[in-house]
Coordinates of C-alpha atoms and ligand atoms in Angstrom, one line a residue:
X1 CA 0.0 0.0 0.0
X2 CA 0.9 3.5 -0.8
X3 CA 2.1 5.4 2.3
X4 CA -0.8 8.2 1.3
X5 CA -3.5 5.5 0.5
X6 CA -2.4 4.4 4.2
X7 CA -2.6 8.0 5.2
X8 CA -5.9 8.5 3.6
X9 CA -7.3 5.5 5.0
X10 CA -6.4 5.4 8.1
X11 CA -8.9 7.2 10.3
X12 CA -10.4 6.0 14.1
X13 CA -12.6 3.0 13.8
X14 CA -15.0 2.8 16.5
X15 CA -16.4 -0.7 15.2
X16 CA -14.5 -3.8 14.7
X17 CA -15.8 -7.5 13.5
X18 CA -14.7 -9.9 16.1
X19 CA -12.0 -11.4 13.8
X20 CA -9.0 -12.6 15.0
X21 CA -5.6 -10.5 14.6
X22 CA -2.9 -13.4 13.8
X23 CA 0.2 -12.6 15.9
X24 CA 2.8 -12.8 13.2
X25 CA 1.1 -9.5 11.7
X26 CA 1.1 -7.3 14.7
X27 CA 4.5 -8.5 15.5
X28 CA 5.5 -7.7 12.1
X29 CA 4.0 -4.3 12.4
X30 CA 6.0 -3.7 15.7
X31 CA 8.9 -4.9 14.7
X32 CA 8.6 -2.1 11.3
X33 CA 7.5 0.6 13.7
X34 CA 10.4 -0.5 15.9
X35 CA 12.2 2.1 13.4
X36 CA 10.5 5.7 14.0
X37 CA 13.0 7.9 14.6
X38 CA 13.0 9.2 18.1
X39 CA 15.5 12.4 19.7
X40 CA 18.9 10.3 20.1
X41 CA 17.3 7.8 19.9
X42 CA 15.9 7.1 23.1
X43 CA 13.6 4.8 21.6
X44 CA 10.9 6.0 24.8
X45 CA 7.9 3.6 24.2
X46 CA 7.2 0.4 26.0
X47 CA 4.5 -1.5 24.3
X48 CA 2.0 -4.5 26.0
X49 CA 0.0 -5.9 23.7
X50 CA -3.2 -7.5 25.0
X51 CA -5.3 -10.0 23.1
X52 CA -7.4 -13.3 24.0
X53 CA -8.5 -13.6 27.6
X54 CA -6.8 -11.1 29.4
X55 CA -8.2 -8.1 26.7
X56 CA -12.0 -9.8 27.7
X57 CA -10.9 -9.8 31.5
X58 CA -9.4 -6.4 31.0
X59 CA -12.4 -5.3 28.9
X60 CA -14.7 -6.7 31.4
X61 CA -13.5 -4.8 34.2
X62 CA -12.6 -1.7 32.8
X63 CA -16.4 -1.6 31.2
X64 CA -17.9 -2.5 34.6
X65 CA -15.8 -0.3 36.7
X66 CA -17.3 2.6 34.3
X67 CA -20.8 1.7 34.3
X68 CA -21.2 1.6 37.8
X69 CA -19.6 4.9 38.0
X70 CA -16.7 4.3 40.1
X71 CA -14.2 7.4 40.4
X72 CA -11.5 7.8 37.3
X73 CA -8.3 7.6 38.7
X74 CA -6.2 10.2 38.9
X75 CA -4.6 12.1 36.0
X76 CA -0.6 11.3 35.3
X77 CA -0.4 14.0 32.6
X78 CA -3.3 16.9 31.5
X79 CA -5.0 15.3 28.4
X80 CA -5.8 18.6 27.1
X81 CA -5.5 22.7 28.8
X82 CA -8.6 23.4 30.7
X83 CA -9.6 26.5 28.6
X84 CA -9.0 25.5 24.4
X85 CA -8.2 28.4 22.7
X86 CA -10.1 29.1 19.3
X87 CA -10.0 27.5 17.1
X88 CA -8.9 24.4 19.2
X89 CA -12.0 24.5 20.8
X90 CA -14.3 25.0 18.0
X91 CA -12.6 22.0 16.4
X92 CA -13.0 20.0 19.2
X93 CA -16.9 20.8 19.3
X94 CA -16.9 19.8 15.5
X95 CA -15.3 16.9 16.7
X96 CA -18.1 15.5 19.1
X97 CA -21.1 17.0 16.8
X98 CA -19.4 14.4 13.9
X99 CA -18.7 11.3 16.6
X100 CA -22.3 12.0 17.9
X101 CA -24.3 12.7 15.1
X102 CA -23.4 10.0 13.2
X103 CA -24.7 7.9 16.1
X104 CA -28.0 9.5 15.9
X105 CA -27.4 11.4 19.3
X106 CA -29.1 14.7 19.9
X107 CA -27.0 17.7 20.4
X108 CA -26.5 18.1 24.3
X109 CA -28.1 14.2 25.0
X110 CA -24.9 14.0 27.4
X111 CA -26.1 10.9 29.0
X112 CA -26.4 9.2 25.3
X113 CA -22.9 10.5 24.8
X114 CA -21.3 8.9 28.1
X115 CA -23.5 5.5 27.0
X116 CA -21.8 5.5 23.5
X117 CA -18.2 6.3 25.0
X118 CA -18.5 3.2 27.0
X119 CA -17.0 1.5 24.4
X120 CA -14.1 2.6 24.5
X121 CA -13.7 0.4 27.2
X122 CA -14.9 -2.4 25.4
X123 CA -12.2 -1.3 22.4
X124 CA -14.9 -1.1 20.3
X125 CA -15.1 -4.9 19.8
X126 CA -11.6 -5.1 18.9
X127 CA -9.6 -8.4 19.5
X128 CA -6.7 -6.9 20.2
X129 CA -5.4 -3.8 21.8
X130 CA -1.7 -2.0 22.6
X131 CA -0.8 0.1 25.6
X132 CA 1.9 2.1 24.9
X133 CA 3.7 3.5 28.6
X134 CA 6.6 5.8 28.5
X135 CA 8.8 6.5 31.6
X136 CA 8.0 8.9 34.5
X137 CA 11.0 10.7 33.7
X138 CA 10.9 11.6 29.8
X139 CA 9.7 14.6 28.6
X140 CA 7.9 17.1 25.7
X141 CA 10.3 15.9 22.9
X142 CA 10.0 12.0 24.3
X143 CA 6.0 12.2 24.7
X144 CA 6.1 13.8 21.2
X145 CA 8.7 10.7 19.9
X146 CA 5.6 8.5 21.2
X147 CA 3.0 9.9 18.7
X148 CA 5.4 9.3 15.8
X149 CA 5.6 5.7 17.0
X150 CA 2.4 5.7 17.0
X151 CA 1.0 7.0 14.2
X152 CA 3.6 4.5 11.9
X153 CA 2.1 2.0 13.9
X154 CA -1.2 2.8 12.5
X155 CA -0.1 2.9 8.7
X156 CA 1.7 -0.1 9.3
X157 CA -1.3 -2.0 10.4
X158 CA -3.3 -0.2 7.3
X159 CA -0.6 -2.0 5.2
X160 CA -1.8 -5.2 6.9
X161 CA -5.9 -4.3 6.0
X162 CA -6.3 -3.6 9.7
X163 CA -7.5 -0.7 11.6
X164 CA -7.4 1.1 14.8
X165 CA -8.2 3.7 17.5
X166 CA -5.8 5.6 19.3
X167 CA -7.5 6.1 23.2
X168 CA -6.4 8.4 25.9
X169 CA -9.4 6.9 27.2
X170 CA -7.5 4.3 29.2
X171 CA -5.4 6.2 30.9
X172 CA -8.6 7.0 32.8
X173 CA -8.7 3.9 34.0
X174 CA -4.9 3.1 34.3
X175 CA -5.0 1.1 37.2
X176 CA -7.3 -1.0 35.9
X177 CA -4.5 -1.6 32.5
X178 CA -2.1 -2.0 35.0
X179 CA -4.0 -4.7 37.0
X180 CA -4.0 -6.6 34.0
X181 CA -0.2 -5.6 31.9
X182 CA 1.8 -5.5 35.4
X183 CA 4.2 -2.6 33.6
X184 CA 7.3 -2.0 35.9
X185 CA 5.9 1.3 38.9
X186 CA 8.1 3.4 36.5
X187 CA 6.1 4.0 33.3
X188 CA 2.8 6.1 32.9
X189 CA 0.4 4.4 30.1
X190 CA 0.2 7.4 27.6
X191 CA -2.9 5.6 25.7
X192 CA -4.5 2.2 24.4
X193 CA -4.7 2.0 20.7
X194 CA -7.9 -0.9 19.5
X195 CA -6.5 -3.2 16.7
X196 CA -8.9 -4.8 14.3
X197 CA -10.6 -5.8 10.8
X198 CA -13.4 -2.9 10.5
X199 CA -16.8 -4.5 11.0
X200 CA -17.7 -2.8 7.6
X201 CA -21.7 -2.9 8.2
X202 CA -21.2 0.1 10.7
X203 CA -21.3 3.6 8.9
X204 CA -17.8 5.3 10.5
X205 CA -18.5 9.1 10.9
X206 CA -15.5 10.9 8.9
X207 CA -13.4 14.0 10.7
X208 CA -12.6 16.7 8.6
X209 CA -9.5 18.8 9.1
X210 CA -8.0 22.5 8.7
X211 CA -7.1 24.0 5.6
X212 CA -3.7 24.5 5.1
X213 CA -3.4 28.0 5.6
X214 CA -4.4 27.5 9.2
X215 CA -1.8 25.4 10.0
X216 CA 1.3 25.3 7.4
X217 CA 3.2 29.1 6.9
X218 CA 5.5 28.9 3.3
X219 CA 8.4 31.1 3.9
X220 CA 10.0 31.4 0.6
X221 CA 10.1 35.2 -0.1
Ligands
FMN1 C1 -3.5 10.5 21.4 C2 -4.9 10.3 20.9 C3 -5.9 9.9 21.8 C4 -7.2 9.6 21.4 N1 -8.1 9.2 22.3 C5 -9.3 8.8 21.8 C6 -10.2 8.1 22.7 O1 -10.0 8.0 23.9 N2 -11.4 7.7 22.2 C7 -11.7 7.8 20.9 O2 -12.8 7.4 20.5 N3 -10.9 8.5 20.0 C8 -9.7 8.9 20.5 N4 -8.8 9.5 19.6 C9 -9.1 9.6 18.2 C10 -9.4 11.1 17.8 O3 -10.7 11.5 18.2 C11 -9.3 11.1 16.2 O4 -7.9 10.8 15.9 C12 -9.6 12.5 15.7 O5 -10.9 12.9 15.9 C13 -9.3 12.5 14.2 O6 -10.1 11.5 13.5 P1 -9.5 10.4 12.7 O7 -8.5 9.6 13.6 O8 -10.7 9.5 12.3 O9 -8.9 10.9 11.5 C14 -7.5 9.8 20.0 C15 -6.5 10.2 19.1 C16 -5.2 10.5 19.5 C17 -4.2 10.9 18.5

C-alpha cells in the first residue's frame, strides 16, 4: 500500500468484526514501527499488547468499573488545557457533533454520549489492543517521539488491512491496565490503541480537518 493510501485510509474506527488478529502480523508491524525515529534515539515507548482472555478480562473490568460509575483515577499528565483556545476548541466541538451525530445522538443528550463512549472500554469490539507506557521521567520531545511511534504504527497496520483507535481513554482507568499488563511502577500508560478488521456494516463518521493555511506558513520570499 501506498504510504498516502495508508494515510488516507487510516482514520479512528469505532467498530470492529470480532476477527481474530494473527500474531505474526502485529508483531511484524511492531517490529517495522520499531524504526521511527525518536531524539537520540531514546527509543521512549514500552508496548504491552493485550489480546485473547486477558483483553476480555481487561475489557470486562474496565467496562464494569465505568458503568457503575466508580471514580476515574487520577490524572498522570493533562490530556488537554482546561480553557482551548479558538479554534482548538471549535474544532473540538466539531469533533463530538461528527462522533455524535453520526450515532443518531441529539446535540447536548450527554447521558447518550457517556453511553456510546463506553465502548471505548470495550475497544470497540476489537480483538486486540496495545498500551503504549513511557517512563515517568521523559519529557515534551520524548511524549512527542511517542505519537510518531504511534502514528507508523497505525499505517503499518493499514498496510496489513487492519485498523485502529488511538485512546487516551485508558489512561482513565490506568490502574485497571495495570491490573491486568503488570508494567514496571516506573512508566505512565500514555494511551491504548484498538487493533482490528473494520466490521464494515457500521457507517464510520469521517473527521474533517483544517485548511492548510491554518496550519502550514511557506516562507519562501
Ligand atoms: C493521542 C490520541 C488519543 C485519542 N483518544 C481517543 C479516545 O480515547 N477515544 C476515541 O474514541 N478516540 C480517540 N482518539 C481519536 C481522535 O478522536 C481522532 O484521531 C480525531 O478525531 C481525528 O479523527 P480520525 O482519527 O478518524 O482521522 C484519540 C486520538 C489520539 C491521537
Amino acid at each position: 500500500m501506498d504510504v498516502y493510501d495508508a494515510v488516507r485510509t487510516r482514520h479512528s474506527v469505532r467498530a470492529f468484526s470480532d476477527r481474530a488478529v494473527p500474531r505474526e502480523v502485529l508483531e511484524r508491524v511492531l517490529a517495522a514501527a520499531a524504526w521511527s525515529p525518536s531524539g537520540s534515539n531514546l527509543q521512549p515507548w514500552h508496548t504491552f499488547v493485550v489480546t485473547g482472555e486477558p483483553l476480555s478480562r481487561l475489557k470486562k473490568l474496565a467496562v464494569e468499573r465505568v458503568v457503575a460509575g466508580k471514580p476515574w483515577d487520577e490524572p498522570e499528565y493533562t490530556m488537554y488545557p482546561p480553557e482551548l483556545a479558538s479554534a482548538y476548541r471549535e474544532r473540538r466541538h466539531a469533533f463530538a457533533e461528527q462522533r455524535y451525530g453520526a450515532l443518531g445522538i441529539a446535540r447536548g443528550d450527554l447521558e447518550a454520549r457517556q453511553r456510546a463512549a463506553i465502548a471505548n472500554w470495550d475497544c470497540f469490539g476489537a480483538p486486540a489492543a496495545l498500551f503504549c507506557f513511557v517512563d515517568r521521567e521523559m519529557g515534551r520531545p520524548q511524549w512527542s517521539d511517542l505519537g510518531m511511534y504511534l502514528q507508523t504504527v497505525m499505517l503499518l497496520l493499514r498496510a496489513e488491512g487492519l485498523h485502529s483507535c488511538p485512546q487516551m481513554a485508558w489512561a482513565k482507568v490506568r490502574t485497571t491496565v495495570t491490573d491486568i499488563v503488570q508494567p514496571p511502577e516506573r512508566l505512565i500508560l500514555f494511551c491504548g490503541m484498538s487493533i482490528g478488521y473494520q466490521d464494515a456494516a457500521v457507517e464510520a463518521a469521517r473527521t474533517g480537518r483544517a485548511s492548510l493555511t491554518e496550519t502550514v506558513t511557506f516562507i519562501d520570499s
